[in-house]
Short mmCIF file of C-alpha atoms in Angstrom, two decimals:
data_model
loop_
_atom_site.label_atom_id
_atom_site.label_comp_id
_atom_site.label_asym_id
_atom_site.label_seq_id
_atom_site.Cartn_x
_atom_site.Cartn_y
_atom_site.Cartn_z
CA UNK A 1 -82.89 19.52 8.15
CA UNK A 2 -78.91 19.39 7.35
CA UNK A 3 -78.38 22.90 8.28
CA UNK A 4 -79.99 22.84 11.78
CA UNK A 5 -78.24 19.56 12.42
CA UNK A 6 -74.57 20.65 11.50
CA UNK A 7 -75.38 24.34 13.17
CA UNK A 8 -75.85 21.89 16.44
CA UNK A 9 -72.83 19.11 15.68
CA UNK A 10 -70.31 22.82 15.69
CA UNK A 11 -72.03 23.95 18.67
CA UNK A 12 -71.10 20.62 20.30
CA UNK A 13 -67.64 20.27 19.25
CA UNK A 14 -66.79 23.90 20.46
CA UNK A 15 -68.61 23.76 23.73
CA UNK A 16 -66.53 20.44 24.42
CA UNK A 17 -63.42 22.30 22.92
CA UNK A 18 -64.13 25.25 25.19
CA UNK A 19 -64.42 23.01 28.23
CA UNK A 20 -60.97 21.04 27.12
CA UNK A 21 -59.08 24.13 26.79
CA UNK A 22 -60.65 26.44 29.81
CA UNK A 23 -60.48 23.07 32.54
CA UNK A 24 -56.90 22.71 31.21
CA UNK A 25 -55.73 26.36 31.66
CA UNK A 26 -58.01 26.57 34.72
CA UNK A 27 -55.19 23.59 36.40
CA UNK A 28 -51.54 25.13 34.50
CA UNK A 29 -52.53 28.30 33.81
CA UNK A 30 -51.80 30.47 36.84
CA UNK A 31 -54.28 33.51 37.62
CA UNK A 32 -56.65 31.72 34.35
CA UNK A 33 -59.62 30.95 36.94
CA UNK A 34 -59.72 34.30 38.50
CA UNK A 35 -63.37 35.69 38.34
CA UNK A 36 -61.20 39.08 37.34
CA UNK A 37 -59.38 37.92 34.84
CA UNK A 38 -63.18 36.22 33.08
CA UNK A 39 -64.79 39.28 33.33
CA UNK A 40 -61.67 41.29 31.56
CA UNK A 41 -61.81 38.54 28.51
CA UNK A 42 -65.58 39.35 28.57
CA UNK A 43 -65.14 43.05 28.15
CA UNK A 44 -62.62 42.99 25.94
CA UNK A 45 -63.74 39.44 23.52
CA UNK A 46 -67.08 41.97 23.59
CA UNK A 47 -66.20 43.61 20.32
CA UNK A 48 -65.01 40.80 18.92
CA UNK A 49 -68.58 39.37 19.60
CA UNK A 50 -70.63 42.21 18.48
CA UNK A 51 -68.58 42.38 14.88
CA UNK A 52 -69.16 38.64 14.96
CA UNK A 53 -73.23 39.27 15.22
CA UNK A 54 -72.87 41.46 12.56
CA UNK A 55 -70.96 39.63 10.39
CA UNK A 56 -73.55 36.30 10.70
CA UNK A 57 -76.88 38.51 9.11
CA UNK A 58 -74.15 38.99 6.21
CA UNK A 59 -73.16 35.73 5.91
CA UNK A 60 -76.59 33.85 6.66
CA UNK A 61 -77.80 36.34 2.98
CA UNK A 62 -75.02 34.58 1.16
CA UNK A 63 -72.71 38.38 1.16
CA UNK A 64 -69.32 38.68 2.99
CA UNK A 65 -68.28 42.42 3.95
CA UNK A 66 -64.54 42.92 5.70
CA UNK A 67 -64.69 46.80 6.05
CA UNK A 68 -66.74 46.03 9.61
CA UNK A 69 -63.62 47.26 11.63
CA UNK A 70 -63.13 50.49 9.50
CA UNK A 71 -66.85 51.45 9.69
CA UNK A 72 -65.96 51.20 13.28
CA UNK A 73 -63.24 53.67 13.28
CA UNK A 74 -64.83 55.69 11.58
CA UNK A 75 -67.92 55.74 13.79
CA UNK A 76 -65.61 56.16 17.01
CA UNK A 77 -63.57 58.97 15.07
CA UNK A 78 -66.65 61.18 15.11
CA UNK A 79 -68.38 60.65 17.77
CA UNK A 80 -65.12 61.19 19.91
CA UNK A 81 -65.42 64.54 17.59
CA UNK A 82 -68.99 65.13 18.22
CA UNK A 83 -68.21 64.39 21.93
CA UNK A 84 -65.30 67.13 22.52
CA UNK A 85 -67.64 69.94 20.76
CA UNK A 86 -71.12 68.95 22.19
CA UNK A 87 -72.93 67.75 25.18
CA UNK A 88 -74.95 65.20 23.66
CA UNK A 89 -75.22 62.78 26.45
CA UNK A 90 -75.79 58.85 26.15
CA UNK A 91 -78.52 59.02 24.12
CA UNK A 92 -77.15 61.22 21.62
CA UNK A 93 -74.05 58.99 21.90
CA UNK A 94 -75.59 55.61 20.63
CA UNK A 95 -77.42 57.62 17.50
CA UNK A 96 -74.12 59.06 16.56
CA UNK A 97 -72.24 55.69 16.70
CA UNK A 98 -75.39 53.31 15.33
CA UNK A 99 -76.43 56.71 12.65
CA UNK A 100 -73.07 56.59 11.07
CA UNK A 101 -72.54 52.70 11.02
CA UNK A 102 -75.56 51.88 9.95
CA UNK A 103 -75.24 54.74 6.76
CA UNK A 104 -71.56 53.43 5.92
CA UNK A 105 -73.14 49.91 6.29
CA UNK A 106 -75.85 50.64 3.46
CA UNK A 107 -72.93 52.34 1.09
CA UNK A 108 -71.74 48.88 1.75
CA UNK A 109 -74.59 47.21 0.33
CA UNK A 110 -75.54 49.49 -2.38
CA UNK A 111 -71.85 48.81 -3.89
CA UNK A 112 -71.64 45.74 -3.38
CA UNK A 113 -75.04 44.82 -5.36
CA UNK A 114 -74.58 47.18 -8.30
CA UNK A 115 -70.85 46.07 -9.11
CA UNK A 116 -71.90 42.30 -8.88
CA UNK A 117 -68.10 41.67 -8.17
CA UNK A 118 -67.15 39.17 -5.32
CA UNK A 119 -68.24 40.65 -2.21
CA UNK A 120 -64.72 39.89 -0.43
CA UNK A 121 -63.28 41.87 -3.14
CA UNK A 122 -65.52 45.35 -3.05
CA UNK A 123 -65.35 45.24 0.29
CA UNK A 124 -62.02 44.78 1.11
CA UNK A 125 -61.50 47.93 -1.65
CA UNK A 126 -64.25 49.73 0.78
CA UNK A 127 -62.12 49.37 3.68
CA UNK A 128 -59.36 51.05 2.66
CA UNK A 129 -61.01 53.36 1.16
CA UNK A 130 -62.43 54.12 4.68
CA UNK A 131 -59.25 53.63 5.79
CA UNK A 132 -57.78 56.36 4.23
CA UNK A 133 -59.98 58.96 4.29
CA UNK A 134 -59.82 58.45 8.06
CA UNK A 135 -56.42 59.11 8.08
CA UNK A 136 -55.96 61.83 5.88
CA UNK A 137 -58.79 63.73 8.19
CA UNK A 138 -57.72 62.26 11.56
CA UNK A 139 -53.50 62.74 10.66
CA UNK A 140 -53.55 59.76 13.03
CA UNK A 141 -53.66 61.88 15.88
CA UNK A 142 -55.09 60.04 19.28
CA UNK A 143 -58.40 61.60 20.82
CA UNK A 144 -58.87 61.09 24.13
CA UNK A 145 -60.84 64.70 25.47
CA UNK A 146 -64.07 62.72 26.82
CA UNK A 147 -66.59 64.05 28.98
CA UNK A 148 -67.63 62.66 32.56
CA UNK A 149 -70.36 60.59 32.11
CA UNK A 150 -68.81 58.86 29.68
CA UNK A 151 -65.85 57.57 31.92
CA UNK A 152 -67.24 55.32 33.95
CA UNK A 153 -65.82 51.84 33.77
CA UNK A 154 -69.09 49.86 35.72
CA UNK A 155 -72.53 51.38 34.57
CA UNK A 156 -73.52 48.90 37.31
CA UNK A 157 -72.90 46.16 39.55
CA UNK A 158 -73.76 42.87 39.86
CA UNK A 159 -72.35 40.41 43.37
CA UNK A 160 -70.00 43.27 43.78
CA UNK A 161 -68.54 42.49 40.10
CA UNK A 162 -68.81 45.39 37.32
CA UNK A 163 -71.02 45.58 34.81
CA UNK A 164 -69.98 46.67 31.86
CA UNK A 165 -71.14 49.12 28.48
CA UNK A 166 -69.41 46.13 26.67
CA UNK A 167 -71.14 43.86 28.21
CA UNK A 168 -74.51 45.41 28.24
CA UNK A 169 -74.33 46.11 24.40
CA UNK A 170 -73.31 42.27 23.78
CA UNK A 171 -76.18 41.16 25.41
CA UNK A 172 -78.73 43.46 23.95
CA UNK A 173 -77.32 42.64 20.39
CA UNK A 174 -77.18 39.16 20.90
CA UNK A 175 -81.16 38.98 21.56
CA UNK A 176 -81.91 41.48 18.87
CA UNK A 177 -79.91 39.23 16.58
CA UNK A 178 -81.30 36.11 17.68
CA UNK A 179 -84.80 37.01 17.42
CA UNK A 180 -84.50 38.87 14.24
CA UNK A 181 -82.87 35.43 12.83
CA UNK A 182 -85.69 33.05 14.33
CA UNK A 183 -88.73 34.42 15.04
CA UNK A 184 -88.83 37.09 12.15
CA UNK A 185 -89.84 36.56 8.47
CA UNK A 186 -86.39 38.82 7.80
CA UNK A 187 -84.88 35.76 9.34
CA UNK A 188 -86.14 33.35 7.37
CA UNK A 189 -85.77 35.59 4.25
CA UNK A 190 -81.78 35.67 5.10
CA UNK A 191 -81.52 31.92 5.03
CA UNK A 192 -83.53 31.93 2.33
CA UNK A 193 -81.42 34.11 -0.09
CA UNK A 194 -78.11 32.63 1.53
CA UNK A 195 -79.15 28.83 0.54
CA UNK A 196 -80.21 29.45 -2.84
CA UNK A 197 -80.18 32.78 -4.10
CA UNK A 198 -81.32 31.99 -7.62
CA UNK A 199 -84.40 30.37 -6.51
CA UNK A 200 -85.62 33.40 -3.62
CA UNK A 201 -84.94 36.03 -6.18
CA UNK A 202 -87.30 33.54 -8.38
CA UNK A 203 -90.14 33.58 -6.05
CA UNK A 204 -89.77 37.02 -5.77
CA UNK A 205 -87.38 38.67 -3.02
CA UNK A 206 -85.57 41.40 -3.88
CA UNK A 207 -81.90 40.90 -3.80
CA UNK A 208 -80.92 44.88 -3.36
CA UNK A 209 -83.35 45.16 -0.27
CA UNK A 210 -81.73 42.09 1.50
CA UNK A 211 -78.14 43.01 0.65
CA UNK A 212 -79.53 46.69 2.15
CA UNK A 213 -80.78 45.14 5.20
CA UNK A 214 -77.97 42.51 5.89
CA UNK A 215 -74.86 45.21 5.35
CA UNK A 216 -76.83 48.24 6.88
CA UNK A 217 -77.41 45.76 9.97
CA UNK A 218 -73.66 44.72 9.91
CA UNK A 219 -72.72 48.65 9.82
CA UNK A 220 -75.16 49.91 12.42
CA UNK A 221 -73.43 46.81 15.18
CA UNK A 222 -70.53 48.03 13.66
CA UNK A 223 -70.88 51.59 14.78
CA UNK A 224 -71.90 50.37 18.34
CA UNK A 225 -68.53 48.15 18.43
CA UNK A 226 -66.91 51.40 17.91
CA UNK A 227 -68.73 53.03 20.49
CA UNK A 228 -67.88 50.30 23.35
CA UNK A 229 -64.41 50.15 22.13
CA UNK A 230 -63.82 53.69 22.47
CA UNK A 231 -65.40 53.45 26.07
CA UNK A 232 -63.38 50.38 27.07
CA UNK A 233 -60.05 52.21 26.05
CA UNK A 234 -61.20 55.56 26.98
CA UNK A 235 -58.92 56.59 23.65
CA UNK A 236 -59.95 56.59 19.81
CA UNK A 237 -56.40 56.06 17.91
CA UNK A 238 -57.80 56.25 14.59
CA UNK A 239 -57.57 52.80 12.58
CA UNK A 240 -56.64 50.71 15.70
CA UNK A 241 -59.92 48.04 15.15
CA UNK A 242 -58.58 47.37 11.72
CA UNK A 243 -56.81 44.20 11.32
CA UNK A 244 -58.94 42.58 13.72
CA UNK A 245 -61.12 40.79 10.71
CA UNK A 246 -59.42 37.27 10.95
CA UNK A 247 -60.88 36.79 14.57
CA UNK A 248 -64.40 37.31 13.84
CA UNK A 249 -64.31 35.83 10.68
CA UNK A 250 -62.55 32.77 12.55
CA UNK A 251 -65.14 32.93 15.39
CA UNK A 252 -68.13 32.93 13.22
CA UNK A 253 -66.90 29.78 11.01
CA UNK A 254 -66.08 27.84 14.06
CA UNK A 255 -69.24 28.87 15.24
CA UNK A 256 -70.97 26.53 12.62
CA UNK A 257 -71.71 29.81 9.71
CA UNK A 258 -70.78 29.16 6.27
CA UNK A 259 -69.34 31.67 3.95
CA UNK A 260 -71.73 29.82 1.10
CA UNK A 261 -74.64 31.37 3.29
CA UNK A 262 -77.98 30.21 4.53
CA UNK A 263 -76.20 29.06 8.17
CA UNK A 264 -75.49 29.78 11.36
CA UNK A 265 -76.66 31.26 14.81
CA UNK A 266 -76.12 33.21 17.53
CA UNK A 267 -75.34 30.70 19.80
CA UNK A 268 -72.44 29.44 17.62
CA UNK A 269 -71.16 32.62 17.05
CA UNK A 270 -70.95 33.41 20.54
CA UNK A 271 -69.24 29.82 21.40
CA UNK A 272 -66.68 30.80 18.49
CA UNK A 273 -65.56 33.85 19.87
CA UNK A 274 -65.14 32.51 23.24
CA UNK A 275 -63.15 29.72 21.49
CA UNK A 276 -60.89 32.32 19.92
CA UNK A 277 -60.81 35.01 22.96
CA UNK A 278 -59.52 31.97 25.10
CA UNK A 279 -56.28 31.38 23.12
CA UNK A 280 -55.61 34.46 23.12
CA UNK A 281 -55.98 34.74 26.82
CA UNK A 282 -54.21 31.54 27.40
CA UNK A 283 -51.20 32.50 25.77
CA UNK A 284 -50.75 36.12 27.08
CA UNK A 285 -51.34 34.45 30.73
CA UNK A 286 -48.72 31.68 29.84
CA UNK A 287 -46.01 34.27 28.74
CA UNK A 288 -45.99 33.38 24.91
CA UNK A 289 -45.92 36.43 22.31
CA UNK A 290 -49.06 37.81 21.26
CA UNK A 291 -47.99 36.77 17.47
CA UNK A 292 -48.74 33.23 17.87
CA UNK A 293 -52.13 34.40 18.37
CA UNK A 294 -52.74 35.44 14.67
CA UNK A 295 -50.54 32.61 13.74
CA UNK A 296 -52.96 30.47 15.92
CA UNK A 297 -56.36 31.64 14.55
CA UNK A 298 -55.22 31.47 10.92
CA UNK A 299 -54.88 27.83 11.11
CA UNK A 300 -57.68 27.66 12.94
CA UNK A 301 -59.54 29.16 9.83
CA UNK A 302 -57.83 26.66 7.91
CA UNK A 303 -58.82 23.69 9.53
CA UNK A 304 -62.58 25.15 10.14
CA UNK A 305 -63.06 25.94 5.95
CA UNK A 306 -60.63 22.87 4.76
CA UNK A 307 -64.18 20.13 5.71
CA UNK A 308 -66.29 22.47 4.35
CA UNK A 309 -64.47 23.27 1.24
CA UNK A 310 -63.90 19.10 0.85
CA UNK A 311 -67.62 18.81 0.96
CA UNK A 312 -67.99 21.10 -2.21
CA UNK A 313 -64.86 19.34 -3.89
CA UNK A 314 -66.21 15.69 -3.46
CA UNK A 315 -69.23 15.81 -6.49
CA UNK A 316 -67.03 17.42 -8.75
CA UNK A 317 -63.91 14.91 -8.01
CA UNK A 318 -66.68 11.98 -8.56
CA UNK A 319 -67.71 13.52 -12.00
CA UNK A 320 -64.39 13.93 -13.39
CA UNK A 321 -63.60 10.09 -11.96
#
């Protein structure tokens, strides 16, 4: 009953934080409350918030994986690739982009359950690994050759206001992601594994079929992230999403996850990366240099893992008293 209860008590604190910070900017911040400027931090906090998705099935199994952004580029790389040599329409564009996430995702998970080394560790080493092979094949060179269909900004419209590919893919991921979490036994198999490992591979689950299923889920989100990227910027400059890890890591701590596993939700999540998006916004809108951004969200990850790490520290402080 803890879990539930401090996945509600983060939900809380950053939906009161979010209204703080947005009815503040909304009064000092000039050009903050216009419904143009909210739907351009939607589209572009949308990637932020689909990695974020991603990252929670990982975390809620008790695995971390930071290579999310280069399974990205690597997605976008080739299906910018595939795009420029074939007609292969939407349809064929979302298999390309999900196909090779979702295969990069289960390398992921294969690797990381074999070596048994810290997860952080083999996957940061998987990253660059992706990483480089993308550069030595790409030379860094900028593709931008796309074909018609897939230029359009609005796939629709809504009160005269564009609806977005971002936006659409955000929303259809959040309620896979949601459901899959609570209403599936996957979802309860996830929590399981992430709160006490030891004790679900006891009673049976096998570990190499979750890790499969948590990273491969993580990769095939990841691919799509590419996808809408590569739409919103109507470029693919190979490697560009990488370095982008500390804000959905941030978001999805704030968002009440915990990097022990077995926690957190969609709902959270989503709060977090608004949380995160709107500093960001704030302080390009106010004029201050985009580097206090990273500067900002690190010590937000600080102050978000410092309780939680406390918490862990207390028994063994008592003990040694």
């Amino acid at each position: 009953m803890a879990e539930p209860l401090r996945e509600r008590s983060a939900i809380r604190r950053l939906a009161a934080g979010i209204g703080l910070l947005g009815g503040a900017a909304a009064l000092w911040v000039p050009g903050f409350a216009s419904p143009y400027n909210w739907l351009d931090l939607l589209s572009s906090s949308s990637i932020t918030a689909l990695f974020a998705l991603g990252l929670l099935v990982v975390l809620m199994a008790g695995e971390l994986d930071i290579s999310f952004t280069a399974i990205a580029s690597v997605s976008q790389f080739l299906l910018a690739v595939a795009l420029a040599r074939q007609d292969i329409g939407w349809a064929g564009t979302i298999v390309v982009s999900a196909l090779v996430g979702l295969l990069l995702g289960l390398v992921n998970g294969a690797v990381a359950t074999w070596l048994r080394a810290p997860p952080i560790i083999t996957t940061i080493a998987l990253l660059n690994v992706y990483g480089g092979v993308l550069a030595l094949i790409s030379r860094g060179e900028m593709l931008y050759d796309f074909p018609d269909f897939f230029t359009y900004t609005a796939v629709a419209r809504i009160g005269g206001y564009p609806l977005t590919l971002q936006t659409i893919a955000l929303a259809v991921t959040a309620v896979v992601t949601a459901l899959m979490l609570k209403a599936t036994n996957l979802g309860r198999i996830l929590r399981a594994v992430g709160g006490n490992r030891d004790a679900a591979l006891r009673l049976g689950i096998n570990g190499m079929t979750v890790n499969l299923l948590a990273y491969g889920y993580l990769g095939l989100v990841s691919g799509i992230a590419g996808l809408a990227h590569a739409q919103l910027l109507q470029a693919v400059t190979p490697g560009s999403l990488i370095g982008r890890e500390l804000d959905v890591v941030a978001a999805t701590i704030l968002g009440g996850a915990s990097l022990a596993g077995g926690r957190g939700g969609v709902v959270g999540t989503l709060l977090g990366v608004l949380f995160i998006a709107l500093i960001g916004n704030i302080l390009v809108l106010s004029g201050v240099s985009p580097y206090w951004h990273q500067a900002v969200t690190g010590a937000i990850v600080l102050a978000a893992v410092a309780p939680i790490a406390w918490r862990h520290a207390r028994p063994a402080l008592a003990e040694v008293a």
